[in-house]
Amino acid sequence: MPSNEKELNCYLFDQLTILEDLEEIAEKEKAEETLKAIAKKRRQIERKLYQKPPLAND
């Protein structure tokens, strides 16, 4: 488990990168259900990444 907010953000950005790679494949295969699932996961990750207020107050 990430120990601080910066480490958590790096982890979330890595997850977004994975989703981008999967999305590229799903688009080529015209996999609509997969694209919907990827979009849902992207929203969930972005909600964590861009939350207000941040996890830690400096």
PDB file of C-alpha atoms in Angstrom:
ATOM      1  CA  MET A   1       0.000   0.000   0.000  1.00  0.00           C
ATOM      2  CA  PRO A   2       1.368   3.437  -0.909  1.00  0.00           C
ATOM      3  CA  SER A   3       2.698   5.289   2.111  1.00  0.00           C
ATOM      4  CA  ASN A   4       2.100   8.854   0.935  1.00  0.00           C
ATOM      5  CA  GLU A   5       0.026  10.859  -1.512  1.00  0.00           C
ATOM      6  CA  LYS A   6       2.804  11.190  -4.113  1.00  0.00           C
ATOM      7  CA  GLU A   7       3.316   7.421  -4.161  1.00  0.00           C
ATOM      8  CA  LEU A   8      -0.437   6.859  -4.434  1.00  0.00           C
ATOM      9  CA  ASN A   9      -0.665   9.302  -7.359  1.00  0.00           C
ATOM     10  CA  CYS A  10       2.134   7.443  -9.179  1.00  0.00           C
ATOM     11  CA  TYR A  11       0.245   4.190  -8.634  1.00  0.00           C
ATOM     12  CA  LEU A  12      -2.971   5.719 -10.016  1.00  0.00           C
ATOM     13  CA  PHE A  13      -1.151   7.141 -13.053  1.00  0.00           C
ATOM     14  CA  ASP A  14       0.263   3.659 -13.710  1.00  0.00           C
ATOM     15  CA  GLN A  15      -3.284   2.295 -13.650  1.00  0.00           C
ATOM     16  CA  LEU A  16      -4.388   4.956 -16.156  1.00  0.00           C
ATOM     17  CA  THR A  17      -1.493   3.979 -18.432  1.00  0.00           C
ATOM     18  CA  ILE A  18      -2.607   0.344 -18.353  1.00  0.00           C
ATOM     19  CA  LEU A  19      -6.169   1.381 -19.198  1.00  0.00           C
ATOM     20  CA  GLU A  20      -4.922   3.437 -22.149  1.00  0.00           C
ATOM     21  CA  ASP A  21      -3.068   0.404 -23.522  1.00  0.00           C
ATOM     22  CA  LEU A  22      -6.135  -1.810 -23.103  1.00  0.00           C
ATOM     23  CA  GLU A  23      -8.384   0.821 -24.629  1.00  0.00           C
ATOM     24  CA  GLU A  24      -6.212   0.942 -27.755  1.00  0.00           C
ATOM     25  CA  ILE A  25      -6.604  -2.820 -28.226  1.00  0.00           C
ATOM     26  CA  ALA A  26     -10.351  -2.734 -27.507  1.00  0.00           C
ATOM     27  CA  GLU A  27     -10.854   0.019 -30.082  1.00  0.00           C
ATOM     28  CA  LYS A  28      -9.055  -2.028 -32.745  1.00  0.00           C
ATOM     29  CA  GLU A  29     -11.238  -5.034 -31.924  1.00  0.00           C
ATOM     30  CA  LYS A  30     -14.399  -2.901 -31.691  1.00  0.00           C
ATOM     31  CA  ALA A  31     -15.088  -4.404 -28.253  1.00  0.00           C
ATOM     32  CA  GLU A  32     -17.849  -2.067 -27.057  1.00  0.00           C
ATOM     33  CA  GLU A  33     -18.496  -3.755 -23.701  1.00  0.00           C
ATOM     34  CA  THR A  34     -14.786  -3.696 -22.918  1.00  0.00           C
ATOM     35  CA  LEU A  35     -14.589  -0.007 -23.824  1.00  0.00           C
ATOM     36  CA  LYS A  36     -17.490   0.713 -21.462  1.00  0.00           C
ATOM     37  CA  ALA A  37     -15.739  -1.157 -18.640  1.00  0.00           C
ATOM     38  CA  ILE A  38     -12.497   0.730 -19.305  1.00  0.00           C
ATOM     39  CA  ALA A  39     -14.340   4.065 -19.243  1.00  0.00           C
ATOM     40  CA  LYS A  40     -15.941   3.156 -15.906  1.00  0.00           C
ATOM     41  CA  LYS A  41     -12.573   2.207 -14.397  1.00  0.00           C
ATOM     42  CA  ARG A  42     -11.009   5.405 -15.753  1.00  0.00           C
ATOM     43  CA  ARG A  43     -13.685   7.517 -14.014  1.00  0.00           C
ATOM     44  CA  GLN A  44     -13.107   5.638 -10.749  1.00  0.00           C
ATOM     45  CA  ILE A  45      -9.346   6.154 -10.894  1.00  0.00           C
ATOM     46  CA  GLU A  46      -9.640   9.817 -11.876  1.00  0.00           C
ATOM     47  CA  ARG A  47     -12.048  10.394  -8.997  1.00  0.00           C
ATOM     48  CA  LYS A  48      -9.343   9.157  -6.602  1.00  0.00           C
ATOM     49  CA  LEU A  49      -6.553  10.985  -8.389  1.00  0.00           C
ATOM     50  CA  TYR A  50      -8.216  14.396  -8.575  1.00  0.00           C
ATOM     51  CA  GLN A  51     -10.062  14.339  -5.260  1.00  0.00           C
ATOM     52  CA  LYS A  52     -10.589  17.536  -3.308  1.00  0.00           C
ATOM     53  CA  PRO A  53      -9.261  17.999  -0.699  1.00  0.00           C
ATOM     54  CA  PRO A  54      -6.065  15.983  -1.161  1.00  0.00           C
ATOM     55  CA  LEU A  55      -5.309  13.082   1.178  1.00  0.00           C
ATOM     56  CA  ALA A  56      -2.614  14.976   3.053  1.00  0.00           C
ATOM     57  CA  ASN A  57      -2.600  18.631   4.019  1.00  0.00           C
ATOM     58  CA  ASP A  58       0.833  20.219   3.726  1.00  0.00           C
TER      59      ASP A  58
END
